[in-house]
Amino acid sequence: MPEASADNEFEESVGTQSQVPILPAAQRPPVPPEALAHRDLQSGPFWQRLAAYADVSEADFLDHQWQAKNSITNIPRLLAAIEGLVSPEFIRDAEQGFHHAPMPVRVSPYLLSLIDWRNPYEDPLRIQFIPLLSRRLPDHPKVDLDPLHERQDMPVPGLTHRYPDKALFLPVATCPVYCRFCTRSYAVGLDTEEVHKLTFSVDPERWRAAIDYVDSRPELEDILISGGDASQLRADQITFLGEAFLAIPHVRRIRFATKGLAVIPQKFLTDDAWTDALTRIVEKGRQQHVDVMIHTHINHPNEITSITQAAADKLYERGILVRNQTVLIRGVNDSVATMGLLIKRLAYINVHPYYVYVHDMVKGVEDLRTTVATGAYIEKRIRGLVGGFNMPTFVVDTPGGGKREVHSYEHYAPETGVSVYVSPVVHPGEYFCYFDPIHLLPAAGRARWAQPEEHDKMIEEALAIARSKA
Ligand SMILES: *Cc1c(COP(=O)(O)O)cnc(C)c1O
Ligand code: SF4
């Protein structure tokens, strides 16, 4: 079509100002206040509601070192912080929960003060960080300690090269808090009573081997520095790793993964050395036309406060872009309303929602998983709520096959909870299964999983249907 006519068409469709009809105001009623709830961020000295922090000043509470020093890693300290707020039964429940957990426990005072202690059983932050024995469910028979089979694709300890052009590097094994549902419970955190870890501690030789490997593979353009958590690295280590990867000409994209924004946003506000080190790497990257970003991990709207916003604003002012990955967790964000609020709130603070993961098949947290159908249902009802670039992709990270869009299964049997995906780029010709939690299946499905001899049959049935569609 000639350009001139395209212009005319544009003018015709827009019209001139005098022709614009004024629509009756009633056609678009004012929005109810709930529609703007994503802008109501918790602010003020909310931590002072807890007796233990009643005298903590704003300056102390915003100090990342104060947060780290006062993080809770054992039951007596937890008890001291929430004394008088919860029942003795709750404390006993948590104590037993701690003993059986595959992850160690670490909670920042910031998180602790965001929990609604009047309702600790249902609070979305309590659910993510403090295990309760009473909520524990038996693991699915197909649950695994390394649910993504990351160890199978590790050419160098702590470096996973699964996708053609990207590598995941775990430079450090610790985090500012420990999430109960961590996918890397095989590696992250110290040993617990239940799990002995493969340790990927800070080790110059291991780091060197990982950097050399990336250097030796020209196809690697995209490096994820994950963990553990990049906020646990010292400023000079951020500089070292950033510069080492920026010195490799084929590396075009670097992501630093940190949950800091969700659990200790004070890090970005008061650890100037760390934030400045990252800023320098981002700026250096920009000069070299290499994209350096932060990936964070926020799961519930309550995790975004005015402190988070201040931290996000600071990063934004410095030109550091942030993407977010959310885990779909039962009782935390498995509703359209909560997920919608989270997505809008993330967009509001300039954090791009990137992925929503159907919960991985992790040991010891069966109560946190939900079904593929739930993920698909929520996705369908969220799309359109925010700009398309702020719409996260809902994925299932299939064991061995990697991330697949939730609706893209070859076959899904909600009765047995078996979904089958293919992953043509990573493993052409192979099929990968994900399994819904058994307690959420209809009675017929639960009955079949109760019989071990049925397990392989259910999988074979699903695979046969998937293959027949190929
Ligand atoms: C998730 C993941 C990546 C990054 O994948 P993106 O889809 O690009 O975010 C890279 N390597 C491994 C092993 C992963 O699990
Ligand atoms: S911050 Fe990430 S790596 Fe650390 S425990 Fe949580 S999910 Fe695992």
Coordinates of C-alpha atoms and ligand atoms in Angstrom, one line a residue:
M1 CA 0.0 0.0 0.0
P2 CA 1.4 3.4 -0.9
E3 CA 2.4 5.5 2.1
A4 CA 0.1 8.5 1.2
S5 CA -3.0 6.3 1.3
A6 CA -1.9 4.8 4.6
D7 CA -1.7 8.4 6.0
N8 CA -5.2 9.2 4.7
E9 CA -6.6 6.1 6.2
F10 CA -5.1 7.0 9.5
E11 CA -6.6 10.4 9.4
E12 CA -10.0 8.9 8.5
S13 CA -10.0 6.5 11.3
V14 CA -8.9 9.0 13.9
G15 CA -11.1 11.9 12.5
T16 CA -10.5 15.5 13.2
Q17 CA -11.0 16.8 16.7
S18 CA -14.4 18.4 16.1
Q19 CA -15.8 15.0 14.9
V20 CA -14.8 13.1 18.0
P21 CA -18.0 12.1 19.6
I22 CA -18.3 12.7 23.4
L23 CA -19.4 9.5 25.0
P24 CA -21.9 9.6 27.8
A25 CA -19.9 9.4 31.0
A26 CA -22.1 6.6 32.2
Q27 CA -20.6 4.2 29.7
R28 CA -17.5 4.0 31.8
P29 CA -18.4 4.1 35.5
P30 CA -15.7 5.2 38.0
V31 CA -13.5 2.3 39.1
P32 CA -14.2 0.8 42.5
P33 CA -11.4 1.5 45.0
E34 CA -10.3 -2.2 44.9
A35 CA -9.2 -1.6 41.3
L36 CA -6.5 0.7 42.6
A37 CA -5.5 -1.4 45.6
H38 CA -2.1 -2.2 43.9
R39 CA -1.1 1.4 44.8
D40 CA -1.7 1.0 48.5
L41 CA 1.7 0.0 49.7
Q42 CA 2.4 -0.6 53.4
S43 CA 4.3 2.3 54.8
G44 CA 5.2 3.9 58.1
P45 CA 6.9 2.0 61.0
F46 CA 4.9 -1.2 60.5
W47 CA 7.6 -3.3 62.2
Q48 CA 6.9 -1.6 65.5
R49 CA 3.7 -3.6 65.8
L50 CA 5.9 -6.5 66.9
A51 CA 6.9 -6.1 70.6
A52 CA 10.4 -7.3 69.7
Y53 CA 10.8 -4.4 67.2
A54 CA 8.8 -1.8 69.0
D55 CA 11.9 0.3 69.8
V56 CA 13.6 -0.2 66.5
S57 CA 14.2 3.1 64.7
E58 CA 13.6 3.6 61.0
A59 CA 17.3 4.1 60.5
D60 CA 18.0 0.7 62.1
F61 CA 15.2 -1.0 60.2
L62 CA 16.5 0.3 56.9
D63 CA 20.0 -0.8 57.6
H64 CA 20.7 -4.0 55.7
Q65 CA 23.3 -5.1 58.2
W66 CA 20.8 -4.8 61.0
Q67 CA 18.4 -6.9 59.0
A68 CA 21.0 -9.6 58.3
K69 CA 22.2 -9.6 61.9
N70 CA 18.7 -9.9 63.3
S71 CA 17.5 -12.6 60.9
I72 CA 16.0 -15.5 62.6
T73 CA 17.5 -19.0 62.1
N74 CA 16.2 -20.9 65.0
I75 CA 13.1 -21.5 67.1
P76 CA 14.2 -19.7 70.3
R77 CA 14.8 -16.5 68.3
L78 CA 11.5 -16.9 66.5
L79 CA 9.8 -17.4 69.7
A80 CA 11.4 -14.3 71.2
A81 CA 10.3 -12.2 68.3
I82 CA 6.6 -13.3 68.3
E83 CA 6.2 -13.9 72.0
G84 CA 2.7 -13.5 73.1
L85 CA 1.3 -13.2 69.5
V86 CA 0.7 -16.8 68.7
S87 CA -0.6 -19.9 70.5
P88 CA 1.7 -22.4 72.2
E89 CA 0.3 -24.9 69.6
F90 CA 1.6 -22.8 66.8
I91 CA 5.1 -22.7 68.3
R92 CA 5.1 -26.5 68.8
D93 CA 3.9 -26.9 65.2
A94 CA 6.7 -24.7 63.9
E95 CA 9.3 -26.4 66.0
Q96 CA 8.4 -29.8 64.6
G97 CA 8.2 -28.2 61.1
F98 CA 11.7 -26.9 61.4
H99 CA 13.0 -30.4 62.3
H100 CA 11.5 -32.0 59.2
A101 CA 12.2 -29.3 56.7
P102 CA 14.6 -30.0 53.7
M103 CA 15.6 -26.3 53.8
P104 CA 17.2 -24.5 56.7
V105 CA 15.2 -21.6 58.2
R106 CA 16.2 -18.0 57.9
V107 CA 13.7 -15.1 58.0
S108 CA 14.5 -11.4 58.0
P109 CA 12.9 -9.1 60.6
Y110 CA 11.4 -7.3 57.6
L111 CA 9.5 -10.4 56.5
L112 CA 8.6 -11.3 60.0
S113 CA 7.0 -7.9 60.5
L114 CA 4.9 -8.3 57.3
I115 CA 3.3 -11.5 58.7
D116 CA -0.2 -11.1 60.1
W117 CA 0.4 -12.9 63.4
R118 CA -3.3 -12.8 64.3
N119 CA -3.7 -15.4 61.5
P120 CA -0.3 -17.2 61.2
Y121 CA -1.7 -20.4 59.7
E122 CA -3.1 -18.7 56.6
D123 CA -0.6 -15.8 56.2
P124 CA 1.0 -15.9 52.7
L125 CA 4.5 -15.1 54.1
R126 CA 4.4 -17.5 57.0
I127 CA 3.4 -20.2 54.5
Q128 CA 6.5 -19.5 52.4
F129 CA 9.1 -19.3 55.1
I130 CA 8.0 -21.1 58.3
P131 CA 7.2 -24.8 58.0
L132 CA 4.5 -26.3 60.1
L133 CA 4.4 -30.1 60.7
S134 CA 0.6 -30.0 60.8
R135 CA 0.4 -28.8 57.2
R136 CA 2.9 -31.4 55.9
L137 CA 1.6 -33.8 53.2
P138 CA 3.3 -37.0 51.9
D139 CA 5.5 -36.3 48.9
H140 CA 4.3 -37.3 45.4
P141 CA 6.0 -40.6 44.4
K142 CA 7.7 -38.7 41.5
V143 CA 9.1 -36.0 43.7
D144 CA 12.9 -35.5 43.5
L145 CA 15.5 -33.5 45.4
D146 CA 16.8 -32.0 42.1
P147 CA 13.5 -31.5 40.4
L148 CA 15.0 -29.8 37.4
H149 CA 17.8 -32.4 36.9
E150 CA 20.2 -29.5 37.0
R151 CA 23.0 -31.7 38.1
Q152 CA 22.8 -33.8 34.9
D153 CA 23.7 -30.8 32.7
M154 CA 26.6 -29.6 34.8
P155 CA 29.9 -29.5 32.8
V156 CA 31.5 -27.7 35.8
P157 CA 30.3 -27.9 39.4
G158 CA 27.6 -25.3 39.9
L159 CA 27.3 -24.4 36.2
T160 CA 24.3 -25.8 34.3
H161 CA 24.3 -25.6 30.5
R162 CA 21.0 -27.0 29.4
Y163 CA 19.6 -24.5 26.9
P164 CA 21.8 -23.9 23.8
D165 CA 22.7 -20.3 24.3
K166 CA 22.5 -19.8 28.1
A167 CA 24.2 -21.0 31.2
L168 CA 23.2 -20.9 34.8
F169 CA 26.0 -20.3 37.3
L170 CA 25.6 -20.8 41.0
P171 CA 28.5 -18.8 42.6
V172 CA 27.2 -19.0 46.1
A173 CA 25.0 -21.4 48.1
T174 CA 23.5 -19.0 50.7
C175 CA 20.5 -16.7 50.6
P176 CA 19.3 -13.8 52.8
V177 CA 16.3 -15.9 53.7
Y178 CA 15.4 -19.5 52.9
C179 CA 12.3 -20.3 51.0
R180 CA 10.7 -23.6 52.0
F181 CA 10.0 -24.4 48.3
C182 CA 13.4 -23.8 46.9
T183 CA 14.0 -25.7 43.7
R184 CA 17.7 -26.0 44.5
S185 CA 17.3 -27.5 48.0
Y186 CA 20.0 -30.0 46.8
A187 CA 22.5 -27.2 46.8
V188 CA 21.3 -24.1 48.6
G189 CA 21.7 -23.5 52.4
L190 CA 23.5 -25.5 55.0
D191 CA 22.7 -29.2 55.6
T192 CA 19.5 -29.8 57.5
E193 CA 18.4 -32.8 59.5
E194 CA 16.7 -34.2 56.4
V195 CA 19.1 -33.3 53.6
H196 CA 22.9 -33.3 53.0
K197 CA 23.8 -30.7 50.4
L198 CA 26.1 -30.6 47.5
T199 CA 28.0 -27.5 48.4
F200 CA 28.8 -24.8 45.9
S201 CA 30.5 -22.4 48.2
V202 CA 32.4 -19.3 47.1
D203 CA 35.6 -20.9 45.7
P204 CA 38.0 -19.0 43.4
E205 CA 39.0 -22.2 41.5
R206 CA 35.4 -23.3 40.9
W207 CA 34.6 -19.7 39.7
R208 CA 37.6 -19.7 37.4
A209 CA 36.5 -23.1 35.9
A210 CA 33.0 -21.8 35.3
I211 CA 34.3 -18.6 33.6
D212 CA 36.7 -20.6 31.5
Y213 CA 33.9 -22.9 30.4
V214 CA 31.8 -20.0 29.3
D215 CA 34.8 -18.6 27.5
S216 CA 35.3 -21.9 25.7
R217 CA 31.7 -22.1 24.4
P218 CA 31.1 -19.4 21.8
E219 CA 27.4 -20.3 21.7
L220 CA 26.8 -19.0 25.2
E221 CA 25.4 -15.5 25.1
D222 CA 23.2 -15.4 28.1
I223 CA 24.6 -15.9 31.7
L224 CA 22.5 -16.2 34.8
I225 CA 24.3 -15.6 38.0
S226 CA 22.0 -17.2 40.4
G227 CA 22.5 -19.2 43.6
G228 CA 22.0 -19.0 46.3
D229 CA 21.5 -15.3 45.9
A230 CA 23.7 -12.6 44.4
S231 CA 22.9 -10.3 47.4
Q232 CA 25.1 -12.7 49.4
L233 CA 28.1 -11.8 47.2
R234 CA 30.4 -9.0 48.4
A235 CA 30.7 -5.9 46.3
D236 CA 34.1 -6.9 45.1
Q237 CA 32.8 -10.3 44.1
I238 CA 30.0 -8.6 42.0
T239 CA 32.6 -6.6 40.3
F240 CA 34.9 -9.6 39.7
L241 CA 32.1 -11.8 38.2
G242 CA 30.6 -9.0 36.2
E243 CA 33.9 -8.0 34.7
A244 CA 34.9 -11.6 34.1
F245 CA 31.8 -12.3 32.1
L246 CA 31.9 -8.8 30.4
A247 CA 35.4 -9.7 29.2
I248 CA 34.1 -12.6 27.2
P249 CA 33.1 -11.2 23.8
H250 CA 30.3 -13.6 23.0
V251 CA 28.5 -12.9 26.3
R252 CA 25.6 -10.5 25.4
R253 CA 23.3 -10.8 28.4
I254 CA 24.0 -11.1 32.1
R255 CA 21.4 -11.5 34.8
F256 CA 22.1 -11.3 38.5
A257 CA 19.4 -13.2 40.4
T258 CA 18.5 -12.0 43.9
K259 CA 15.5 -12.3 46.1
G260 CA 16.7 -9.2 47.9
L261 CA 14.0 -6.9 46.6
A262 CA 11.4 -9.2 48.1
V263 CA 12.9 -10.1 51.5
I264 CA 15.5 -7.4 52.3
P265 CA 15.0 -4.4 50.1
Q266 CA 17.1 -2.5 52.6
K267 CA 20.1 -4.0 50.8
F268 CA 19.6 -1.7 47.8
L269 CA 19.0 1.4 50.0
T270 CA 21.8 1.2 52.4
D271 CA 24.5 -1.2 51.1
D272 CA 26.0 1.5 48.9
A273 CA 29.1 -0.5 48.0
W274 CA 27.1 -3.4 46.7
T275 CA 24.6 -1.3 44.8
D276 CA 27.4 0.9 43.3
A277 CA 29.3 -2.2 42.3
L278 CA 26.3 -3.5 40.4
T279 CA 25.6 -0.1 38.9
R280 CA 29.2 0.0 37.5
I281 CA 28.8 -3.4 35.9
V282 CA 25.4 -2.4 34.4
E283 CA 27.0 0.8 33.0
K284 CA 30.1 -0.9 31.7
G285 CA 27.8 -3.5 30.1
R286 CA 25.8 -0.7 28.5
Q287 CA 28.9 0.8 27.0
Q288 CA 29.7 -2.6 25.6
H289 CA 26.1 -3.1 24.4
V290 CA 25.7 -6.0 26.9
D291 CA 22.4 -6.2 28.7
V292 CA 22.9 -6.6 32.5
M293 CA 19.8 -6.9 34.6
I294 CA 18.4 -8.1 38.0
H295 CA 16.1 -11.0 38.2
T296 CA 14.1 -11.1 41.4
H297 CA 11.5 -13.3 43.0
I298 CA 8.3 -11.8 44.5
N299 CA 5.4 -14.1 45.2
H300 CA 2.7 -12.1 47.0
P301 CA 1.5 -8.4 46.9
N302 CA 2.3 -8.1 50.6
E303 CA 6.0 -8.5 49.8
I304 CA 5.9 -5.1 48.1
T305 CA 6.0 -2.2 50.6
S306 CA 7.0 1.4 50.3
I307 CA 10.5 0.2 51.2
T308 CA 10.5 -2.1 48.2
Q309 CA 9.2 0.8 46.1
A310 CA 12.1 3.0 47.3
A311 CA 14.6 0.3 46.4
A312 CA 13.0 -0.3 43.0
D313 CA 12.9 3.5 42.3
K314 CA 16.6 3.7 43.1
L315 CA 17.5 0.9 40.7
Y316 CA 15.3 2.4 38.1
E317 CA 16.9 5.8 38.4
R318 CA 20.3 4.1 37.9
G319 CA 19.0 2.4 34.8
I320 CA 19.0 -1.1 36.3
L321 CA 16.1 -3.0 35.0
V322 CA 14.4 -5.7 37.1
R323 CA 12.4 -8.7 36.0
N324 CA 10.4 -10.8 38.4
Q325 CA 9.8 -14.6 38.6
T326 CA 6.9 -15.8 40.8
V327 CA 6.2 -19.3 42.0
L328 CA 2.6 -20.3 41.9
I329 CA 2.0 -21.5 45.5
R330 CA -1.1 -22.9 47.0
G331 CA -2.6 -20.7 49.7
V332 CA -0.2 -17.8 48.7
N333 CA -1.1 -16.6 45.2
D334 CA -3.2 -19.3 43.6
S335 CA -6.2 -17.1 43.0
V336 CA -7.0 -14.7 40.2
A337 CA -7.5 -11.8 42.6
T338 CA -4.1 -12.2 44.4
M339 CA -2.1 -12.9 41.2
G340 CA -3.8 -10.0 39.5
L341 CA -2.9 -7.7 42.4
L342 CA 0.7 -8.9 42.4
I343 CA 1.1 -8.4 38.6
K344 CA -0.3 -4.8 38.9
R345 CA 1.8 -4.0 41.9
L346 CA 4.9 -5.2 40.2
A347 CA 4.2 -3.2 37.1
Y348 CA 3.5 -0.2 39.4
I349 CA 7.0 -0.2 40.8
N350 CA 8.6 -0.8 37.4
V351 CA 9.4 -4.4 37.9
H352 CA 8.5 -6.5 34.9
P353 CA 6.6 -9.7 35.7
Y354 CA 8.5 -12.3 33.6
Y355 CA 7.5 -15.8 34.7
V356 CA 5.0 -17.5 36.9
Y357 CA 6.2 -21.1 37.6
V358 CA 3.9 -23.9 38.3
H359 CA 5.6 -25.2 41.5
D360 CA 8.4 -27.6 40.9
M361 CA 8.3 -31.1 42.2
V362 CA 10.2 -30.4 45.4
K363 CA 10.6 -32.7 48.4
G364 CA 8.9 -31.9 51.6
V365 CA 6.5 -29.1 50.4
E366 CA 3.7 -31.0 48.8
D367 CA 1.3 -28.6 50.6
L368 CA 2.6 -25.7 48.5
R369 CA 2.0 -27.2 45.0
T370 CA -1.1 -26.9 42.9
T371 CA -2.2 -28.2 39.6
V372 CA -1.4 -27.4 36.0
A373 CA -5.1 -26.7 35.5
T374 CA -4.9 -24.0 38.2
G375 CA -2.0 -22.3 36.5
A376 CA -3.8 -22.4 33.1
Y377 CA -7.0 -21.1 34.7
I378 CA -5.3 -18.1 36.3
E379 CA -3.3 -17.3 33.2
K380 CA -6.4 -17.0 31.1
R381 CA -8.1 -14.6 33.6
I382 CA -5.0 -12.4 34.1
R383 CA -4.1 -11.7 30.5
G384 CA -5.2 -8.2 29.6
L385 CA -5.1 -6.8 33.1
V386 CA -1.8 -5.0 32.4
G387 CA 0.2 -4.2 29.2
G388 CA 1.3 -7.2 27.3
F389 CA 5.0 -6.6 28.2
N390 CA 4.0 -6.9 31.8
M391 CA 2.2 -10.1 31.4
P392 CA 4.2 -13.0 32.8
T393 CA 4.5 -16.3 31.0
F394 CA 3.1 -19.1 33.0
V395 CA 5.4 -22.1 32.8
V396 CA 6.0 -25.6 34.0
D397 CA 9.7 -26.3 34.5
T398 CA 9.5 -30.0 33.4
P399 CA 12.2 -32.2 35.0
G400 CA 14.9 -32.5 32.3
G401 CA 12.9 -30.7 29.6
G402 CA 13.1 -27.2 30.9
K403 CA 10.4 -24.5 30.9
R404 CA 7.3 -25.1 28.9
E405 CA 4.3 -22.7 28.6
V406 CA 1.6 -24.1 30.8
H407 CA -1.1 -24.5 28.1
S408 CA 1.3 -26.2 25.7
Y409 CA 1.0 -29.7 26.9
E410 CA 0.7 -32.5 24.4
H411 CA -1.7 -34.2 26.8
Y412 CA -3.1 -33.5 30.2
A413 CA -5.2 -35.9 32.3
P414 CA -6.6 -33.9 35.2
E415 CA -7.9 -37.1 36.7
T416 CA -4.4 -38.6 37.2
G417 CA -2.8 -35.2 37.2
V418 CA -0.3 -36.3 34.6
S419 CA 0.7 -33.7 32.0
V420 CA 3.0 -34.4 29.1
Y421 CA 5.2 -31.8 27.4
V422 CA 7.7 -31.8 24.6
S423 CA 10.9 -29.7 24.5
P424 CA 12.1 -29.7 20.9
V425 CA 15.0 -27.3 21.4
V426 CA 16.4 -29.0 24.5
H427 CA 15.7 -32.7 23.8
P428 CA 14.0 -33.3 20.5
G429 CA 11.8 -36.3 20.3
E430 CA 11.5 -36.8 24.1
Y431 CA 8.5 -36.4 26.4
F432 CA 8.5 -34.8 29.8
C433 CA 5.9 -35.3 32.5
Y434 CA 4.7 -33.2 35.3
F435 CA 2.5 -34.5 38.1
D436 CA -0.2 -32.6 39.9
P437 CA -0.4 -33.1 43.7
I438 CA -2.4 -36.2 44.5
H439 CA -4.5 -34.7 47.3
L440 CA -6.0 -32.3 44.8
L441 CA -7.0 -35.0 42.3
P442 CA -10.6 -36.4 41.9
A443 CA -11.2 -39.6 44.0
A444 CA -10.6 -41.9 41.0
G445 CA -7.1 -40.4 40.5
R446 CA -6.2 -40.6 44.1
A447 CA -7.3 -44.2 44.2
R448 CA -5.0 -45.1 41.4
W449 CA -2.0 -43.3 42.9
A450 CA -2.6 -45.3 46.1
Q451 CA -1.7 -48.4 44.1
P452 CA 2.0 -48.5 43.2
E453 CA 1.4 -50.9 40.3
E454 CA -0.8 -48.2 38.7
H455 CA 1.9 -45.5 38.6
D456 CA 3.7 -46.6 35.5
K457 CA 0.4 -47.4 33.8
M458 CA -0.9 -43.9 34.3
I459 CA 2.3 -42.4 32.9
E460 CA 2.2 -44.8 29.9
E461 CA -1.4 -44.0 29.2
A462 CA -0.6 -40.3 29.1
L463 CA 2.5 -40.8 27.0
A464 CA 0.6 -43.0 24.5
I465 CA -2.0 -40.3 23.9
A466 CA 0.8 -37.6 23.6
R467 CA 2.7 -39.8 21.1
S468 CA -0.4 -40.5 19.1
K469 CA -0.8 -36.7 18.5
A470 CA 2.7 -36.3 17.2
Ligands
LIG1 C1 15.5 -21.1 33.8 C2 16.8 -21.5 33.3 C3 17.6 -20.7 32.4 C4 17.0 -19.4 31.9 O1 15.9 -19.5 31.1 P1 15.1 -18.3 30.6 O2 13.8 -18.9 30.0 O3 15.9 -17.6 29.5 O4 14.8 -17.4 31.7 C5 18.8 -21.1 32.0 N1 19.3 -22.3 32.4 C6 18.6 -23.1 33.2 C7 19.2 -24.4 33.6 C8 17.4 -22.7 33.7 O5 16.7 -23.6 34.5
SF4_2 S1 16.1 -17.1 47.5 FE1 16.0 -18.5 45.7 S2 17.8 -19.8 45.9 FE2 17.5 -18.9 47.9 S3 16.2 -20.3 49.1 FE3 14.8 -18.9 48.1 S4 14.2 -19.9 46.1 FE4 16.1 -20.9 46.9

